[in-house]
């Protein structure tokens, strides 16, 4: 049995032999995805800004937090339900927006939206998504949130807001942490461009992953579906740059954010907040919630980890807004730590995409299973039976425990 596993894994065909339950952690799934996906695409997902110190801090930020176990309590009945903006979700984590996700494996967006609907968790479709927001809204009408990048061309932003409204999406998330795109060295070194520049290096990279190449050939090359209507005049050669230009605005200020607020009737959430001042500005703009996030370490390499930034943001606006968090979550313990530190919901980006990259259509559900199982065990270990019970008293370093 173990010998067969070794053989399959050596030749990278283990996926046909292994079941989802053979992958115990997000890192297991990441490793499998790395074996199946061309380097250029994998690095786009896995990498971050600068020397990627922020990505490392996102992990150490969680690892350095200790929980305080409490025993002699009946924890035989446990629930992970969380109510957010009037909807009760079955798990305390949702899927962060990931642009160009279908590059990693065909249909990542729709696989994850379907999983989110079936498992009753939120799924955020990116303005830079590779599936139209209208399609996602049809698949997951009660679970799809739309994430907007504010464009340098204002009419594009307001048209996307209109489309999300018309598609019946109820929650708008505006990402504010890209005044300019970051330098991502892995992408530069891999000569990552859309469409692929067919250099010998790229051809070899793709040829070495025949499963991905075949699946992508059949599915068709991924396209920024939400931005297509606004890219008509752009030549294909410039499509990545053009798409980037549509997603970035150094002019996004409180006045523009207030106008977006006025154009949207439902809950408005601002994503990419790390400081109490930005949190207060989000409040002034009329946001109902914020996602404390450093974009998974993909923007400001010197930014704090989001788990480190969370308590200060909570102190500033915690009583007035719903505070959520992403960046660096890789297991159920991280989710519990985020809630103990003040988060009212959490999200993960790469984890879910690693899952689909590793296991195709089964991958998103496997990631959620890993998270949910981890949350359940951590809840019981610290003597809690529900997410609402989590608070700072379960942090080892809390003044209450010293
Ligand atoms: C490949 C990739 C693409 C992303 N695209 C977007 C996007 O389109 N919009 C957005 O707000 N955030 C985007 N993010 C950031 C995620 O929404 C999220 O904040 C981040 O992945 C959280 O960190 P984690 O991957 O460690 O969970 C992207 C992240 C990755 C890895």
JSON list of C-alpha atoms in Angstrom, two decimals, residues 105-269:
[
{"chain": "A", "resi": 105, "resn": "UNK", "atom": "CA", "xyz": [-7.46, 25.07, -12.69]},
{"chain": "A", "resi": 106, "resn": "UNK", "atom": "CA", "xyz": [-10.46, 25.36, -15.00]},
{"chain": "A", "resi": 107, "resn": "UNK", "atom": "CA", "xyz": [-13.74, 26.27, -13.30]},
{"chain": "A", "resi": 108, "resn": "UNK", "atom": "CA", "xyz": [-12.23, 27.21, -9.93]},
{"chain": "A", "resi": 109, "resn": "UNK", "atom": "CA", "xyz": [-14.78, 30.05, -9.59]},
{"chain": "A", "resi": 110, "resn": "UNK", "atom": "CA", "xyz": [-17.85, 27.94, -10.29]},
{"chain": "A", "resi": 111, "resn": "UNK", "atom": "CA", "xyz": [-16.61, 24.95, -8.29]},
{"chain": "A", "resi": 112, "resn": "UNK", "atom": "CA", "xyz": [-16.10, 27.17, -5.24]},
{"chain": "A", "resi": 113, "resn": "UNK", "atom": "CA", "xyz": [-19.36, 29.08, -5.71]},
{"chain": "A", "resi": 114, "resn": "UNK", "atom": "CA", "xyz": [-21.25, 25.79, -5.93]},
{"chain": "A", "resi": 115, "resn": "UNK", "atom": "CA", "xyz": [-19.48, 24.45, -2.85]},
{"chain": "A", "resi": 116, "resn": "UNK", "atom": "CA", "xyz": [-20.24, 27.67, -0.95]},
{"chain": "A", "resi": 117, "resn": "UNK", "atom": "CA", "xyz": [-23.93, 27.41, -1.84]},
{"chain": "A", "resi": 118, "resn": "UNK", "atom": "CA", "xyz": [-24.14, 23.72, -0.91]},
{"chain": "A", "resi": 119, "resn": "UNK", "atom": "CA", "xyz": [-22.24, 24.19, 2.35]},
{"chain": "A", "resi": 120, "resn": "UNK", "atom": "CA", "xyz": [-23.89, 27.51, 3.22]},
{"chain": "A", "resi": 121, "resn": "UNK", "atom": "CA", "xyz": [-20.86, 29.81, 3.43]},
{"chain": "A", "resi": 122, "resn": "UNK", "atom": "CA", "xyz": [-20.17, 33.10, 1.58]},
{"chain": "A", "resi": 123, "resn": "UNK", "atom": "CA", "xyz": [-18.30, 33.16, -1.72]},
{"chain": "A", "resi": 124, "resn": "UNK", "atom": "CA", "xyz": [-16.80, 36.43, -2.97]},
{"chain": "A", "resi": 125, "resn": "UNK", "atom": "CA", "xyz": [-16.56, 36.83, -6.73]},
{"chain": "A", "resi": 126, "resn": "UNK", "atom": "CA", "xyz": [-13.81, 39.23, -7.73]},
{"chain": "A", "resi": 127, "resn": "UNK", "atom": "CA", "xyz": [-14.15, 42.06, -10.20]},
{"chain": "A", "resi": 128, "resn": "UNK", "atom": "CA", "xyz": [-11.02, 40.44, -11.66]},
{"chain": "A", "resi": 129, "resn": "UNK", "atom": "CA", "xyz": [-12.77, 37.07, -11.65]},
{"chain": "A", "resi": 130, "resn": "UNK", "atom": "CA", "xyz": [-12.64, 34.65, -14.53]},
{"chain": "A", "resi": 131, "resn": "UNK", "atom": "CA", "xyz": [-16.38, 34.02, -14.34]},
{"chain": "A", "resi": 132, "resn": "UNK", "atom": "CA", "xyz": [-19.03, 36.67, -14.85]},
{"chain": "A", "resi": 133, "resn": "UNK", "atom": "CA", "xyz": [-20.62, 37.91, -11.63]},
{"chain": "A", "resi": 134, "resn": "UNK", "atom": "CA", "xyz": [-24.02, 37.23, -13.22]},
{"chain": "A", "resi": 135, "resn": "UNK", "atom": "CA", "xyz": [-23.14, 33.53, -13.61]},
{"chain": "A", "resi": 136, "resn": "UNK", "atom": "CA", "xyz": [-21.97, 33.30, -10.00]},
{"chain": "A", "resi": 137, "resn": "UNK", "atom": "CA", "xyz": [-25.14, 35.05, -8.80]},
{"chain": "A", "resi": 138, "resn": "UNK", "atom": "CA", "xyz": [-27.20, 32.43, -10.62]},
{"chain": "A", "resi": 139, "resn": "UNK", "atom": "CA", "xyz": [-25.23, 29.56, -9.10]},
{"chain": "A", "resi": 140, "resn": "UNK", "atom": "CA", "xyz": [-25.23, 30.91, -5.55]},
{"chain": "A", "resi": 141, "resn": "UNK", "atom": "CA", "xyz": [-27.93, 33.59, -5.26]},
{"chain": "A", "resi": 142, "resn": "UNK", "atom": "CA", "xyz": [-27.86, 33.70, -1.45]},
{"chain": "A", "resi": 143, "resn": "UNK", "atom": "CA", "xyz": [-24.12, 33.19, -0.96]},
{"chain": "A", "resi": 144, "resn": "UNK", "atom": "CA", "xyz": [-22.41, 35.33, -3.61]},
{"chain": "A", "resi": 145, "resn": "UNK", "atom": "CA", "xyz": [-20.96, 38.67, -2.54]},
{"chain": "A", "resi": 146, "resn": "UNK", "atom": "CA", "xyz": [-19.41, 40.94, -5.17]},
{"chain": "A", "resi": 147, "resn": "UNK", "atom": "CA", "xyz": [-15.92, 42.37, -4.65]},
{"chain": "A", "resi": 148, "resn": "UNK", "atom": "CA", "xyz": [-15.21, 45.58, -6.52]},
{"chain": "A", "resi": 149, "resn": "UNK", "atom": "CA", "xyz": [-11.84, 47.03, -7.42]},
{"chain": "A", "resi": 150, "resn": "UNK", "atom": "CA", "xyz": [-12.32, 50.73, -7.97]},
{"chain": "A", "resi": 151, "resn": "UNK", "atom": "CA", "xyz": [-11.22, 51.54, -11.46]},
{"chain": "A", "resi": 152, "resn": "UNK", "atom": "CA", "xyz": [-9.34, 54.58, -12.67]},
{"chain": "A", "resi": 153, "resn": "UNK", "atom": "CA", "xyz": [-12.24, 54.85, -15.10]},
{"chain": "A", "resi": 154, "resn": "UNK", "atom": "CA", "xyz": [-15.13, 55.73, -12.80]},
{"chain": "A", "resi": 155, "resn": "UNK", "atom": "CA", "xyz": [-17.88, 54.65, -15.15]},
{"chain": "A", "resi": 156, "resn": "UNK", "atom": "CA", "xyz": [-16.49, 51.08, -15.00]},
{"chain": "A", "resi": 157, "resn": "UNK", "atom": "CA", "xyz": [-16.79, 50.93, -11.20]},
{"chain": "A", "resi": 158, "resn": "UNK", "atom": "CA", "xyz": [-20.33, 52.28, -11.19]},
{"chain": "A", "resi": 159, "resn": "UNK", "atom": "CA", "xyz": [-21.37, 49.98, -14.02]},
{"chain": "A", "resi": 160, "resn": "UNK", "atom": "CA", "xyz": [-20.04, 46.96, -12.12]},
{"chain": "A", "resi": 161, "resn": "UNK", "atom": "CA", "xyz": [-22.01, 48.07, -9.06]},
{"chain": "A", "resi": 162, "resn": "UNK", "atom": "CA", "xyz": [-25.13, 48.36, -11.23]},
{"chain": "A", "resi": 163, "resn": "UNK", "atom": "CA", "xyz": [-24.56, 44.88, -12.69]},
{"chain": "A", "resi": 164, "resn": "UNK", "atom": "CA", "xyz": [-24.10, 43.35, -9.23]},
{"chain": "A", "resi": 165, "resn": "UNK", "atom": "CA", "xyz": [-27.34, 44.97, -8.08]},
{"chain": "A", "resi": 166, "resn": "UNK", "atom": "CA", "xyz": [-29.23, 43.80, -11.15]},
{"chain": "A", "resi": 167, "resn": "UNK", "atom": "CA", "xyz": [-27.85, 40.28, -10.70]},
{"chain": "A", "resi": 168, "resn": "UNK", "atom": "CA", "xyz": [-29.46, 40.23, -7.24]},
{"chain": "A", "resi": 169, "resn": "UNK", "atom": "CA", "xyz": [-26.23, 40.25, -5.24]},
{"chain": "A", "resi": 170, "resn": "UNK", "atom": "CA", "xyz": [-26.87, 41.61, -1.78]},
{"chain": "A", "resi": 171, "resn": "UNK", "atom": "CA", "xyz": [-23.44, 42.40, -0.38]},
{"chain": "A", "resi": 172, "resn": "UNK", "atom": "CA", "xyz": [-20.78, 44.63, -1.94]},
{"chain": "A", "resi": 173, "resn": "UNK", "atom": "CA", "xyz": [-17.14, 44.46, -0.87]},
{"chain": "A", "resi": 174, "resn": "UNK", "atom": "CA", "xyz": [-14.84, 47.26, -2.01]},
{"chain": "A", "resi": 175, "resn": "UNK", "atom": "CA", "xyz": [-11.12, 46.49, -1.89]},
{"chain": "A", "resi": 176, "resn": "UNK", "atom": "CA", "xyz": [-9.05, 49.55, -1.03]},
{"chain": "A", "resi": 177, "resn": "UNK", "atom": "CA", "xyz": [-5.50, 48.27, -0.69]},
{"chain": "A", "resi": 178, "resn": "UNK", "atom": "CA", "xyz": [-4.31, 48.67, -4.27]},
{"chain": "A", "resi": 179, "resn": "UNK", "atom": "CA", "xyz": [-3.53, 52.33, -4.89]},
{"chain": "A", "resi": 180, "resn": "UNK", "atom": "CA", "xyz": [-0.82, 50.90, -7.17]},
{"chain": "A", "resi": 181, "resn": "UNK", "atom": "CA", "xyz": [-0.05, 47.30, -8.07]},
{"chain": "A", "resi": 182, "resn": "UNK", "atom": "CA", "xyz": [2.72, 45.71, -6.01]},
{"chain": "A", "resi": 183, "resn": "UNK", "atom": "CA", "xyz": [5.88, 44.27, -7.46]},
{"chain": "A", "resi": 184, "resn": "UNK", "atom": "CA", "xyz": [5.58, 40.50, -7.36]},
{"chain": "A", "resi": 185, "resn": "UNK", "atom": "CA", "xyz": [9.01, 39.18, -8.12]},
{"chain": "A", "resi": 186, "resn": "UNK", "atom": "CA", "xyz": [7.94, 35.62, -8.87]},
{"chain": "A", "resi": 187, "resn": "UNK", "atom": "CA", "xyz": [5.64, 36.87, -11.64]},
{"chain": "A", "resi": 188, "resn": "UNK", "atom": "CA", "xyz": [8.36, 39.07, -13.10]},
{"chain": "A", "resi": 189, "resn": "UNK", "atom": "CA", "xyz": [10.89, 36.25, -13.04]},
{"chain": "A", "resi": 190, "resn": "UNK", "atom": "CA", "xyz": [8.43, 33.82, -14.62]},
{"chain": "A", "resi": 191, "resn": "UNK", "atom": "CA", "xyz": [7.61, 36.36, -17.31]},
{"chain": "A", "resi": 192, "resn": "UNK", "atom": "CA", "xyz": [3.97, 36.05, -16.29]},
{"chain": "A", "resi": 193, "resn": "UNK", "atom": "CA", "xyz": [1.77, 37.71, -18.87]},
{"chain": "A", "resi": 194, "resn": "UNK", "atom": "CA", "xyz": [-1.70, 37.25, -20.30]},
{"chain": "A", "resi": 195, "resn": "UNK", "atom": "CA", "xyz": [-1.88, 35.76, -22.85]},
{"chain": "A", "resi": 196, "resn": "UNK", "atom": "CA", "xyz": [1.13, 33.60, -22.12]},
{"chain": "A", "resi": 197, "resn": "UNK", "atom": "CA", "xyz": [4.25, 34.64, -23.90]},
{"chain": "A", "resi": 198, "resn": "UNK", "atom": "CA", "xyz": [5.29, 31.35, -25.43]},
{"chain": "A", "resi": 199, "resn": "UNK", "atom": "CA", "xyz": [8.97, 31.47, -24.54]},
{"chain": "A", "resi": 200, "resn": "UNK", "atom": "CA", "xyz": [10.80, 28.12, -24.45]},
{"chain": "A", "resi": 201, "resn": "UNK", "atom": "CA", "xyz": [10.70, 28.35, -20.63]},
{"chain": "A", "resi": 202, "resn": "UNK", "atom": "CA", "xyz": [6.92, 28.77, -20.60]},
{"chain": "A", "resi": 203, "resn": "UNK", "atom": "CA", "xyz": [6.40, 25.98, -23.16]},
{"chain": "A", "resi": 204, "resn": "UNK", "atom": "CA", "xyz": [8.49, 23.63, -21.04]},
{"chain": "A", "resi": 205, "resn": "UNK", "atom": "CA", "xyz": [6.64, 24.68, -17.90]},
{"chain": "A", "resi": 206, "resn": "UNK", "atom": "CA", "xyz": [3.25, 23.96, -19.46]},
{"chain": "A", "resi": 207, "resn": "UNK", "atom": "CA", "xyz": [4.38, 20.77, -21.18]},
{"chain": "A", "resi": 208, "resn": "UNK", "atom": "CA", "xyz": [5.57, 19.40, -17.85]},
{"chain": "A", "resi": 209, "resn": "UNK", "atom": "CA", "xyz": [2.00, 19.58, -16.49]},
{"chain": "A", "resi": 210, "resn": "UNK", "atom": "CA", "xyz": [-0.02, 17.73, -19.16]},
{"chain": "A", "resi": 211, "resn": "UNK", "atom": "CA", "xyz": [-3.12, 17.33, -16.96]},
{"chain": "A", "resi": 212, "resn": "UNK", "atom": "CA", "xyz": [-3.37, 21.08, -16.48]},
{"chain": "A", "resi": 213, "resn": "UNK", "atom": "CA", "xyz": [-2.52, 21.77, -20.13]},
{"chain": "A", "resi": 214, "resn": "UNK", "atom": "CA", "xyz": [-5.21, 19.41, -21.38]},
{"chain": "A", "resi": 215, "resn": "UNK", "atom": "CA", "xyz": [-7.87, 20.64, -18.95]},
{"chain": "A", "resi": 216, "resn": "UNK", "atom": "CA", "xyz": [-7.11, 24.27, -19.79]},
{"chain": "A", "resi": 217, "resn": "UNK", "atom": "CA", "xyz": [-7.12, 23.58, -23.51]},
{"chain": "A", "resi": 218, "resn": "UNK", "atom": "CA", "xyz": [-10.55, 21.96, -23.25]},
{"chain": "A", "resi": 219, "resn": "UNK", "atom": "CA", "xyz": [-11.95, 24.70, -20.99]},
{"chain": "A", "resi": 220, "resn": "UNK", "atom": "CA", "xyz": [-10.48, 27.56, -23.02]},
{"chain": "A", "resi": 221, "resn": "UNK", "atom": "CA", "xyz": [-8.08, 30.19, -21.79]},
{"chain": "A", "resi": 222, "resn": "UNK", "atom": "CA", "xyz": [-9.19, 32.11, -18.71]},
{"chain": "A", "resi": 223, "resn": "UNK", "atom": "CA", "xyz": [-10.51, 35.60, -19.36]},
{"chain": "A", "resi": 224, "resn": "UNK", "atom": "CA", "xyz": [-11.34, 38.51, -17.02]},
{"chain": "A", "resi": 225, "resn": "UNK", "atom": "CA", "xyz": [-15.04, 37.92, -17.66]},
{"chain": "A", "resi": 226, "resn": "UNK", "atom": "CA", "xyz": [-16.29, 40.82, -15.56]},
{"chain": "A", "resi": 227, "resn": "UNK", "atom": "CA", "xyz": [-14.07, 43.30, -17.33]},
{"chain": "A", "resi": 228, "resn": "UNK", "atom": "CA", "xyz": [-14.57, 42.07, -20.90]},
{"chain": "A", "resi": 229, "resn": "UNK", "atom": "CA", "xyz": [-17.22, 44.69, -21.75]},
{"chain": "A", "resi": 230, "resn": "UNK", "atom": "CA", "xyz": [-14.79, 47.47, -20.82]},
{"chain": "A", "resi": 231, "resn": "UNK", "atom": "CA", "xyz": [-11.73, 46.05, -22.56]},
{"chain": "A", "resi": 232, "resn": "UNK", "atom": "CA", "xyz": [-13.04, 46.06, -26.09]},
{"chain": "A", "resi": 233, "resn": "UNK", "atom": "CA", "xyz": [-10.53, 48.51, -27.44]},
{"chain": "A", "resi": 234, "resn": "UNK", "atom": "CA", "xyz": [-7.57, 46.84, -25.77]},
{"chain": "A", "resi": 235, "resn": "UNK", "atom": "CA", "xyz": [-5.42, 44.53, -27.82]},
{"chain": "A", "resi": 236, "resn": "UNK", "atom": "CA", "xyz": [-5.07, 41.02, -26.46]},
{"chain": "A", "resi": 237, "resn": "UNK", "atom": "CA", "xyz": [-1.33, 41.50, -26.02]},
{"chain": "A", "resi": 238, "resn": "UNK", "atom": "CA", "xyz": [-2.02, 44.14, -23.46]},
{"chain": "A", "resi": 239, "resn": "UNK", "atom": "CA", "xyz": [-4.89, 42.39, -21.71]},
{"chain": "A", "resi": 240, "resn": "UNK", "atom": "CA", "xyz": [-3.23, 41.87, -18.32]},
{"chain": "A", "resi": 241, "resn": "UNK", "atom": "CA", "xyz": [-2.04, 45.46, -18.17]},
{"chain": "A", "resi": 242, "resn": "UNK", "atom": "CA", "xyz": [-5.41, 46.68, -19.37]},
{"chain": "A", "resi": 243, "resn": "UNK", "atom": "CA", "xyz": [-7.22, 44.59, -16.77]},
{"chain": "A", "resi": 244, "resn": "UNK", "atom": "CA", "xyz": [-4.88, 45.90, -14.10]},
{"chain": "A", "resi": 245, "resn": "UNK", "atom": "CA", "xyz": [-5.58, 49.46, -15.15]},
{"chain": "A", "resi": 246, "resn": "UNK", "atom": "CA", "xyz": [-9.30, 48.76, -14.73]},
{"chain": "A", "resi": 247, "resn": "UNK", "atom": "CA", "xyz": [-8.76, 47.52, -11.17]},
{"chain": "A", "resi": 248, "resn": "UNK", "atom": "CA", "xyz": [-6.48, 50.14, -9.72]},
{"chain": "A", "resi": 249, "resn": "UNK", "atom": "CA", "xyz": [-7.16, 53.70, -8.77]},
{"chain": "A", "resi": 250, "resn": "UNK", "atom": "CA", "xyz": [-4.73, 55.88, -6.83]},
{"chain": "A", "resi": 251, "resn": "UNK", "atom": "CA", "xyz": [-7.58, 58.38, -6.65]},
{"chain": "A", "resi": 252, "resn": "UNK", "atom": "CA", "xyz": [-9.84, 56.33, -4.40]},
{"chain": "A", "resi": 253, "resn": "UNK", "atom": "CA", "xyz": [-10.62, 58.62, -1.47]},
{"chain": "A", "resi": 254, "resn": "UNK", "atom": "CA", "xyz": [-13.44, 59.06, 1.04]},
{"chain": "A", "resi": 255, "resn": "UNK", "atom": "CA", "xyz": [-15.48, 61.21, -1.33]},
{"chain": "A", "resi": 256, "resn": "UNK", "atom": "CA", "xyz": [-15.47, 58.54, -4.04]},
{"chain": "A", "resi": 257, "resn": "UNK", "atom": "CA", "xyz": [-16.18, 55.82, -1.52]},
{"chain": "A", "resi": 258, "resn": "UNK", "atom": "CA", "xyz": [-19.20, 57.77, -0.27]},
{"chain": "A", "resi": 259, "resn": "UNK", "atom": "CA", "xyz": [-20.51, 57.94, -3.83]},
{"chain": "A", "resi": 260, "resn": "UNK", "atom": "CA", "xyz": [-20.14, 54.18, -4.15]},
{"chain": "A", "resi": 261, "resn": "UNK", "atom": "CA", "xyz": [-22.00, 53.87, -0.83]},
{"chain": "A", "resi": 262, "resn": "UNK", "atom": "CA", "xyz": [-24.82, 55.97, -2.27]},
{"chain": "A", "resi": 263, "resn": "UNK", "atom": "CA", "xyz": [-25.01, 53.76, -5.35]},
{"chain": "A", "resi": 264, "resn": "UNK", "atom": "CA", "xyz": [-25.45, 50.57, -3.31]},
{"chain": "A", "resi": 265, "resn": "UNK", "atom": "CA", "xyz": [-28.52, 49.76, -1.22]},
{"chain": "A", "resi": 266, "resn": "UNK", "atom": "CA", "xyz": [-27.32, 46.71, 0.72]},
{"chain": "A", "resi": 267, "resn": "UNK", "atom": "CA", "xyz": [-24.49, 46.10, 3.17]},
{"chain": "A", "resi": 268, "resn": "UNK", "atom": "CA", "xyz": [-21.18, 47.64, 2.07]},
{"chain": "A", "resi": 269, "resn": "UNK", "atom": "CA", "xyz": [-17.90, 46.19, 3.29]}
]
